[in-house]
Coordinates of C-alpha atoms in Angstrom, one line a residue:
Chain A
X1 CA 8.0 -53.4 -89.0
X2 CA 4.3 -53.9 -88.7
X3 CA 1.7 -52.6 -91.1
X4 CA -0.6 -50.0 -89.7
X5 CA -4.1 -51.2 -89.1
X6 CA -7.2 -49.1 -90.0
X7 CA -9.5 -49.6 -87.0
X8 CA -12.3 -47.4 -88.4
X9 CA -15.1 -50.0 -88.5
X10 CA -14.0 -53.2 -86.8
X11 CA -16.5 -56.1 -87.2
X12 CA -16.4 -58.7 -84.5
X13 CA -18.1 -61.9 -85.7
X14 CA -20.0 -63.6 -82.9
X15 CA -20.7 -67.3 -82.8
X16 CA -24.1 -66.8 -81.2
X17 CA -25.3 -64.3 -83.8
X18 CA -23.7 -66.0 -86.8
X19 CA -24.5 -69.6 -86.1
X20 CA -22.2 -71.2 -88.7
X21 CA -18.9 -70.6 -90.3
X22 CA -20.7 -70.1 -93.7
X23 CA -23.0 -67.5 -92.2
X24 CA -19.9 -65.7 -90.7
X25 CA -18.4 -65.5 -94.2
X26 CA -21.6 -64.1 -95.6
X27 CA -21.9 -61.3 -93.0
X28 CA -18.2 -60.5 -93.2
X29 CA -18.3 -60.2 -97.0
X30 CA -21.3 -57.9 -96.8
X31 CA -19.7 -55.8 -94.2
X32 CA -16.3 -55.6 -95.9
X33 CA -17.9 -54.7 -99.3
X34 CA -19.7 -51.9 -97.4
X35 CA -16.5 -50.6 -95.9
X36 CA -15.7 -52.5 -92.7
X37 CA -11.9 -52.3 -92.2
X38 CA -11.1 -55.2 -89.9
X39 CA -12.8 -58.6 -89.1
X40 CA -12.3 -60.4 -85.8
X41 CA -13.5 -64.0 -85.2
X42 CA -14.7 -64.5 -81.7
X43 CA -16.4 -67.8 -80.9
X44 CA -15.5 -69.0 -77.4
X45 CA -18.5 -71.4 -77.5
X46 CA -17.0 -73.3 -80.4
X47 CA -14.6 -76.2 -80.3
X48 CA -11.4 -75.6 -82.2
X49 CA -12.1 -77.8 -85.2
X50 CA -15.1 -75.6 -86.1
X51 CA -13.3 -72.4 -85.1
X52 CA -10.4 -73.2 -87.4
X53 CA -12.8 -74.1 -90.2
X54 CA -14.4 -70.7 -89.8
X55 CA -11.0 -68.9 -89.7
X56 CA -9.8 -70.6 -92.8
X57 CA -13.0 -69.8 -94.7
X58 CA -12.8 -66.2 -93.6
X59 CA -9.1 -66.0 -94.5
X60 CA -9.8 -67.3 -98.0
X61 CA -12.6 -64.8 -98.5
X62 CA -11.0 -61.8 -97.0
X63 CA -7.4 -62.3 -98.3
X64 CA -5.9 -59.1 -99.5
X65 CA -8.9 -57.0 -98.4
X66 CA -8.9 -56.5 -94.7
X67 CA -7.0 -58.1 -91.8
X68 CA -8.5 -61.1 -90.1
X69 CA -7.9 -61.2 -86.3
X70 CA -8.5 -64.2 -84.2
X71 CA -9.8 -63.8 -80.6
X72 CA -7.7 -65.6 -78.0
X73 CA -6.3 -68.6 -79.9
X74 CA -2.8 -68.3 -81.3
X75 CA -2.9 -71.8 -82.7
X76 CA -6.0 -71.0 -84.8
X77 CA -4.3 -67.8 -86.0
X78 CA -1.1 -69.7 -87.0
X79 CA -3.0 -72.4 -88.8
X80 CA -5.4 -70.2 -90.6
X81 CA -2.8 -67.6 -91.7
X82 CA -4.8 -64.8 -90.0
X83 CA -3.1 -61.4 -89.7
X84 CA -3.2 -61.4 -85.9
X85 CA -4.9 -62.0 -82.6
X86 CA -6.9 -60.1 -80.1
X87 CA -6.1 -60.8 -76.4
X88 CA -8.0 -60.2 -73.2
X89 CA -6.4 -59.5 -69.9
X90 CA -6.7 -63.2 -68.9
X91 CA -5.5 -64.6 -72.2
X92 CA -2.0 -65.4 -73.2
X93 CA 0.2 -62.3 -72.7
X94 CA 1.2 -60.0 -75.5
X95 CA 4.8 -60.9 -75.1
X96 CA 4.1 -64.6 -75.3
X97 CA 1.9 -64.1 -78.3
X98 CA 4.5 -62.0 -80.1
X99 CA 7.1 -64.8 -79.4
X100 CA 4.8 -67.3 -81.2
X101 CA 3.4 -65.2 -84.0
X102 CA 6.4 -63.1 -84.9
X103 CA 7.0 -59.4 -85.6
X104 CA 4.6 -58.9 -88.4
X105 CA 1.5 -60.2 -86.6
X106 CA -1.1 -57.7 -85.5
X107 CA -1.7 -58.0 -81.7
X108 CA -4.6 -56.2 -80.0
X109 CA -5.2 -56.1 -76.3
X110 CA -8.5 -55.4 -74.4
X111 CA -8.2 -52.7 -71.8
X112 CA -11.0 -51.3 -69.7
X113 CA -9.1 -48.9 -67.6
X114 CA -5.6 -47.5 -66.9
X115 CA -4.6 -50.5 -64.8
X116 CA -5.0 -52.7 -67.9
X117 CA -2.8 -50.7 -70.2
X118 CA 0.3 -52.6 -71.3
X119 CA 3.6 -51.9 -69.6
X120 CA 5.4 -51.8 -72.9
X121 CA 3.4 -50.1 -75.7
X122 CA 5.9 -51.3 -78.3
X123 CA 4.7 -54.8 -78.5
X124 CA 1.0 -54.0 -78.9
X125 CA -0.6 -52.8 -82.1
X126 CA -3.9 -51.4 -80.8
X127 CA -6.1 -51.4 -77.8
X128 CA -9.8 -52.5 -77.7
X129 CA -11.3 -50.2 -75.0
X130 CA -14.6 -50.9 -73.4
X131 CA -17.3 -51.9 -72.8
X132 CA -18.2 -48.2 -73.5
X133 CA -21.9 -49.0 -73.2
X134 CA -23.7 -52.0 -71.6
X135 CA -23.7 -55.1 -73.9
X136 CA -25.4 -58.4 -73.8
X137 CA -23.1 -60.0 -76.4
X138 CA -20.0 -60.6 -74.3
X139 CA -21.0 -62.3 -71.0
X140 CA -17.7 -61.7 -69.2
X141 CA -17.3 -58.1 -70.1
X142 CA -16.9 -55.7 -67.2
X143 CA -19.4 -52.9 -66.4
X144 CA -19.7 -50.0 -68.9
X145 CA -17.0 -47.4 -68.7
X146 CA -18.9 -44.7 -70.6
X147 CA -17.4 -42.0 -72.8
X148 CA -15.5 -40.7 -69.8
X149 CA -13.8 -44.1 -69.2
X150 CA -12.9 -44.2 -72.9
X151 CA -11.5 -40.7 -72.8
X152 CA -9.4 -41.5 -69.8
X153 CA -7.7 -44.4 -71.6
X154 CA -7.2 -42.3 -74.8
X155 CA -5.5 -39.6 -72.8
X156 CA -3.1 -42.0 -71.2
X157 CA -1.7 -44.0 -74.2
X158 CA -0.3 -43.4 -77.6
X159 CA -1.6 -46.6 -79.0
X160 CA -4.3 -46.7 -81.6
X161 CA -7.7 -47.3 -80.0
X162 CA -10.9 -49.0 -81.1
X163 CA -13.9 -48.5 -78.8
X164 CA -16.1 -51.5 -78.2
X165 CA -19.3 -52.4 -76.3
X166 CA -22.9 -51.6 -77.1
X167 CA -21.9 -49.2 -80.0
X168 CA -24.5 -48.6 -82.8
X169 CA -25.3 -45.9 -85.3
X170 CA -27.2 -44.0 -82.6
X171 CA -24.4 -43.6 -80.2
X172 CA -21.4 -43.9 -82.6
X173 CA -21.1 -40.1 -83.2
X174 CA -20.6 -39.5 -79.4
X175 CA -18.0 -42.2 -79.3
X176 CA -16.1 -40.7 -82.2
X177 CA -16.1 -37.3 -80.5
X178 CA -13.7 -38.9 -78.0
X179 CA -11.2 -39.1 -80.9
X180 CA -11.0 -42.9 -80.9
X181 CA -9.5 -44.4 -84.1
X182 CA -12.5 -46.5 -84.7
X183 CA -15.5 -48.4 -83.4
X184 CA -15.8 -52.2 -83.0
X185 CA -19.3 -53.6 -83.4
X186 CA -20.8 -57.0 -83.0
X187 CA -24.6 -57.0 -82.9
X188 CA -24.9 -53.7 -84.8
X189 CA -23.8 -55.6 -87.9
X190 CA -24.2 -59.3 -87.1
X191 CA -27.7 -59.0 -85.7
X192 CA -28.9 -56.5 -88.4
X193 CA -31.3 -57.8 -91.1
X194 CA -29.2 -55.7 -93.5
X195 CA -25.5 -56.0 -92.5
X196 CA -24.3 -54.0 -95.6
X197 CA -26.6 -51.1 -94.9
X198 CA -25.7 -51.2 -91.1
X199 CA -22.0 -51.1 -92.0
X200 CA -22.4 -48.3 -94.5
X201 CA -24.1 -46.2 -91.9
X202 CA -21.3 -46.7 -89.4
X203 CA -18.6 -46.1 -92.1
X204 CA -20.3 -42.7 -92.8
X205 CA -20.4 -41.7 -89.2
X206 CA -16.7 -42.6 -88.6
X207 CA -15.5 -40.9 -91.9
X208 CA -17.5 -37.8 -91.0
X209 CA -15.9 -37.6 -87.5
X210 CA -12.4 -38.4 -88.7
X211 CA -12.2 -36.2 -91.7
X212 CA -14.3 -33.2 -91.0
Chain B
X1 CA 11.6 -90.1 -85.1
X2 CA 9.5 -89.8 -82.0
X3 CA 10.4 -91.1 -78.6
X4 CA 8.1 -94.0 -77.5
X5 CA 5.8 -93.0 -74.7
X6 CA 5.1 -95.2 -71.6
X7 CA 1.3 -95.0 -71.2
X8 CA 1.2 -97.3 -68.1
X9 CA -0.2 -94.9 -65.5
X10 CA -1.3 -91.7 -67.3
X11 CA -2.4 -88.9 -64.9
X12 CA -4.9 -86.4 -66.2
X13 CA -4.9 -83.3 -64.0
X14 CA -8.3 -81.8 -63.8
X15 CA -9.0 -78.1 -63.1
X16 CA -12.1 -78.9 -61.0
X17 CA -10.3 -81.3 -58.7
X18 CA -7.0 -79.4 -58.5
X19 CA -8.3 -75.9 -58.1
X20 CA -4.9 -74.1 -58.6
X21 CA -1.8 -74.5 -60.7
X22 CA 0.2 -75.0 -57.5
X23 CA -2.1 -77.8 -56.4
X24 CA -1.7 -79.4 -59.8
X25 CA 2.1 -79.4 -59.4
X26 CA 1.7 -81.0 -55.9
X27 CA -0.5 -83.8 -57.1
X28 CA 1.6 -84.4 -60.2
X29 CA 4.8 -84.6 -58.2
X30 CA 3.3 -87.0 -55.7
X31 CA 2.0 -89.2 -58.6
X32 CA 5.2 -89.1 -60.6
X33 CA 7.3 -90.0 -57.5
X34 CA 5.0 -92.9 -57.0
X35 CA 5.4 -94.1 -60.6
X36 CA 3.0 -92.3 -62.9
X37 CA 4.4 -92.2 -66.4
X38 CA 2.6 -89.3 -68.2
X39 CA 1.0 -86.1 -67.0
X40 CA -1.7 -84.4 -69.0
X41 CA -3.0 -80.9 -68.2
X42 CA -6.7 -80.6 -68.9
X43 CA -8.5 -77.4 -67.8
X44 CA -11.1 -76.3 -70.3
X45 CA -12.7 -74.1 -67.6
X46 CA -9.5 -71.9 -67.2
X47 CA -8.6 -68.9 -69.3
X48 CA -5.3 -69.3 -71.1
X49 CA -3.2 -67.1 -68.9
X50 CA -3.8 -69.4 -66.0
X51 CA -3.6 -72.5 -68.1
X52 CA -0.2 -71.4 -69.4
X53 CA 1.0 -70.6 -65.9
X54 CA 0.0 -74.2 -64.8
X55 CA 1.7 -75.7 -67.9
X56 CA 5.0 -73.8 -67.2
X57 CA 5.0 -74.7 -63.6
X58 CA 4.4 -78.4 -64.4
X59 CA 7.0 -78.4 -67.1
X60 CA 9.6 -77.0 -64.7
X61 CA 8.8 -79.6 -62.1
X62 CA 8.5 -82.6 -64.4
X63 CA 11.4 -81.8 -66.8
X64 CA 13.4 -84.9 -67.6
X65 CA 11.1 -87.2 -65.7
X66 CA 7.8 -87.8 -67.6
X67 CA 6.2 -86.2 -70.6
X68 CA 3.8 -83.3 -70.1
X69 CA 0.9 -83.4 -72.5
X70 CA -1.5 -80.4 -73.0
X71 CA -5.1 -81.0 -73.7
X72 CA -6.5 -79.2 -76.8
X73 CA -4.3 -76.1 -76.9
X74 CA -1.3 -76.1 -79.2
X75 CA -0.3 -72.6 -78.3
X76 CA -0.1 -73.5 -74.6
X77 CA 2.0 -76.6 -75.6
X78 CA 4.4 -74.4 -77.7
X79 CA 4.8 -71.7 -75.1
X80 CA 5.3 -74.1 -72.1
X81 CA 7.7 -76.5 -74.0
X82 CA 5.4 -79.4 -73.2
X83 CA 6.2 -82.7 -75.0
X84 CA 2.9 -82.9 -76.8
X85 CA -0.9 -82.4 -77.0
X86 CA -3.9 -84.6 -76.6
X87 CA -6.7 -83.9 -79.1
X88 CA -10.4 -84.7 -79.1
X89 CA -12.4 -85.4 -82.3
X90 CA -13.7 -81.8 -82.3
X91 CA -10.3 -80.2 -81.6
X92 CA -7.7 -79.2 -84.1
X93 CA -6.9 -82.2 -86.4
X94 CA -3.8 -84.4 -85.8
X95 CA -2.3 -83.3 -89.2
X96 CA -2.7 -79.6 -88.3
X97 CA -1.3 -80.1 -84.9
X98 CA 1.7 -82.0 -86.4
X99 CA 2.3 -79.1 -88.8
X100 CA 2.5 -76.6 -85.9
X101 CA 4.3 -78.8 -83.3
X102 CA 6.7 -80.7 -85.5
X103 CA 7.9 -84.3 -85.8
X104 CA 9.1 -84.7 -82.3
X105 CA 5.9 -83.8 -80.5
X106 CA 3.7 -86.5 -78.9
X107 CA 0.2 -86.3 -80.3
X108 CA -2.6 -88.3 -78.7
X109 CA -6.1 -88.6 -80.1
X110 CA -9.3 -89.6 -78.3
X111 CA -11.3 -92.3 -80.0
X112 CA -14.4 -93.9 -78.6
X113 CA -15.2 -96.3 -81.5
X114 CA -13.9 -97.5 -84.8
X115 CA -15.4 -94.5 -86.7
X116 CA -13.1 -92.3 -84.7
X117 CA -9.8 -94.1 -85.5
X118 CA -7.4 -91.9 -87.5
X119 CA -7.2 -92.5 -91.2
X120 CA -3.4 -92.4 -91.1
X121 CA -1.9 -94.1 -88.1
X122 CA 1.6 -92.7 -88.8
X123 CA 0.9 -89.2 -87.5
X124 CA -0.6 -90.2 -84.2
X125 CA 1.4 -91.5 -81.2
X126 CA -1.3 -93.0 -79.1
X127 CA -5.0 -93.3 -78.7
X128 CA -7.0 -92.4 -75.6
X129 CA -9.9 -94.9 -75.7
X130 CA -13.1 -94.5 -73.7
X131 CA -14.9 -93.7 -71.6
X132 CA -14.6 -97.3 -70.6
X133 CA -16.8 -96.7 -67.6
X134 CA -19.3 -93.9 -66.8
X135 CA -17.5 -90.8 -65.5
X136 CA -18.6 -87.6 -63.9
X137 CA -15.2 -85.8 -64.5
X138 CA -15.6 -85.0 -68.2
X139 CA -19.0 -83.5 -69.0
X140 CA -18.8 -83.9 -72.8
X141 CA -17.6 -87.6 -72.7
X142 CA -19.8 -90.0 -74.7
X143 CA -21.6 -92.9 -73.1
X144 CA -19.5 -95.7 -71.6
X145 CA -18.1 -98.2 -74.2
X146 CA -17.3 -100.9 -71.6
X147 CA -14.4 -103.4 -71.8
X148 CA -16.1 -104.8 -75.0
X149 CA -15.8 -101.4 -76.7
X150 CA -12.2 -101.0 -75.6
X151 CA -11.4 -104.5 -77.0
X152 CA -13.0 -103.7 -80.3
X153 CA -10.8 -100.6 -80.8
X154 CA -7.6 -102.5 -79.6
X155 CA -8.3 -105.2 -82.2
X156 CA -8.6 -102.7 -85.0
X157 CA -5.5 -100.6 -84.6
X158 CA -1.7 -101.0 -84.1
X159 CA -1.4 -97.7 -82.2
X160 CA -0.5 -97.7 -78.4
X161 CA -3.7 -97.3 -76.4
X162 CA -4.4 -95.8 -73.0
X163 CA -7.9 -96.6 -71.6
X164 CA -9.8 -93.8 -69.9
X165 CA -13.1 -93.1 -68.1
X166 CA -14.1 -94.1 -64.6
X167 CA -11.0 -96.3 -64.1
X168 CA -9.9 -96.9 -60.5
X169 CA -8.0 -99.7 -58.6
X170 CA -11.2 -101.7 -58.4
X171 CA -11.8 -102.1 -62.1
X172 CA -8.2 -101.5 -63.4
X173 CA -7.3 -105.2 -63.5
X174 CA -10.3 -106.0 -65.8
X175 CA -9.2 -103.1 -68.1
X176 CA -5.6 -104.4 -68.2
X177 CA -6.9 -107.8 -69.2
X178 CA -7.9 -106.2 -72.5
X179 CA -4.2 -105.7 -73.2
X180 CA -4.3 -102.0 -73.2
X181 CA -0.9 -100.2 -72.9
X182 CA -2.0 -98.3 -69.9
X183 CA -4.7 -96.6 -67.9
X184 CA -5.5 -92.9 -67.7
X185 CA -7.0 -91.7 -64.5
X186 CA -8.3 -88.4 -63.2
X187 CA -10.3 -88.6 -60.0
X188 CA -8.7 -91.9 -58.9
X189 CA -5.5 -89.9 -58.2
X190 CA -6.6 -86.2 -58.2
X191 CA -9.6 -86.7 -55.8
X192 CA -7.7 -89.2 -53.6
X193 CA -6.7 -88.0 -50.1
X194 CA -3.5 -89.9 -50.8
X195 CA -2.4 -89.4 -54.4
X196 CA 0.9 -91.2 -53.9
X197 CA -0.7 -94.3 -52.4
X198 CA -3.4 -94.3 -55.1
X199 CA -0.9 -94.0 -57.8
X200 CA 1.3 -96.8 -56.4
X201 CA -1.7 -99.1 -56.2
X202 CA -2.4 -98.5 -59.9
X203 CA 1.2 -98.9 -60.9
X204 CA 1.3 -102.3 -59.2
X205 CA -1.9 -103.4 -61.0
X206 CA -0.5 -102.3 -64.4
X207 CA 2.9 -103.9 -63.8
X208 CA 1.4 -107.1 -62.7
X209 CA -0.8 -107.3 -65.8
X210 CA 1.9 -106.3 -68.2
X211 CA 4.8 -108.4 -66.9
X212 CA 3.2 -111.5 -65.5

């Protein structure tokens, strides 16, 4: 039985915005102290030695506070003791990932439309749906699906959903109105001069939408 | 206890030269039928879904004949049942790889000079030493170390060594004179219009050097 995951404010650490593993830890701690509920490490530009170094540093610092999710690489998740992985449609499949990581791992899947929904919902813990808005952070992201695209996916799955892609404090209220379980942000926190303040603002928007 | 590995003619399948998993299997089978002793899958340009597909296809076709080695990705090695991994200096460390893959896995390490030799030789099964000659196949390869550089490494380690980098039938005899255990080739087989013939020629050069 897997633990439920609180997707409210889901920070994706980006290698281009956080240039070093140390900088990633700094931003992650500021964000988690301000209420971020999940941290994902995504650094396709980095070789695995550096990626694993970052994963282990993050795991040590976040242990017992929020889940650490590794983008793409099961081996880095295994070796760092991260709570799970986030997989794209071209990454290792959810079933294969489950076979390697076991029942307790958190496995998230990116889905931009109904065709990308998993056949069996039972093996996936949450969906990352987007890009809701245009984003410059992820070069291989598809075109923006808008709130309409997000709503369409939400209405066709029972899985928890975190919306992603170009989300910031300005448009987060409209995203939350689609009844998503949370928002994933990269530059809204990583590129902010004040990550704690930026996180806090997003936490307030999400709480307000969820509990009002 | 690990099985010894015959490094004589070590084929590295390249994603740019073999455009598809199916093409990789074709080339690999031609080469193995002609005497190649190891097959490595190296496709940093591919996403992991495709990489794993290629690894599984190769494993099915090479099973019981020659070891299949996966470049870089432990998760792909685990899921495909490959015999081992080949690691660069910036990849996951040999000790970490051993922890994930277990005692029986073959683990190779790239080393271009004495500084890159492993601290403990006991955990590594072989070294890939090069690039001996200039190569266009691997973009992040260092500058050529020449036969002199190869000799220097050979004289300072007891590990089995496969020489790599710009090796073809023309220069293979000079490489074998350095008493390397084998030669690794990419384009000499993958880019050849006759992979079987190209392999056979290399096998003859290596056999002649080793057993004469």
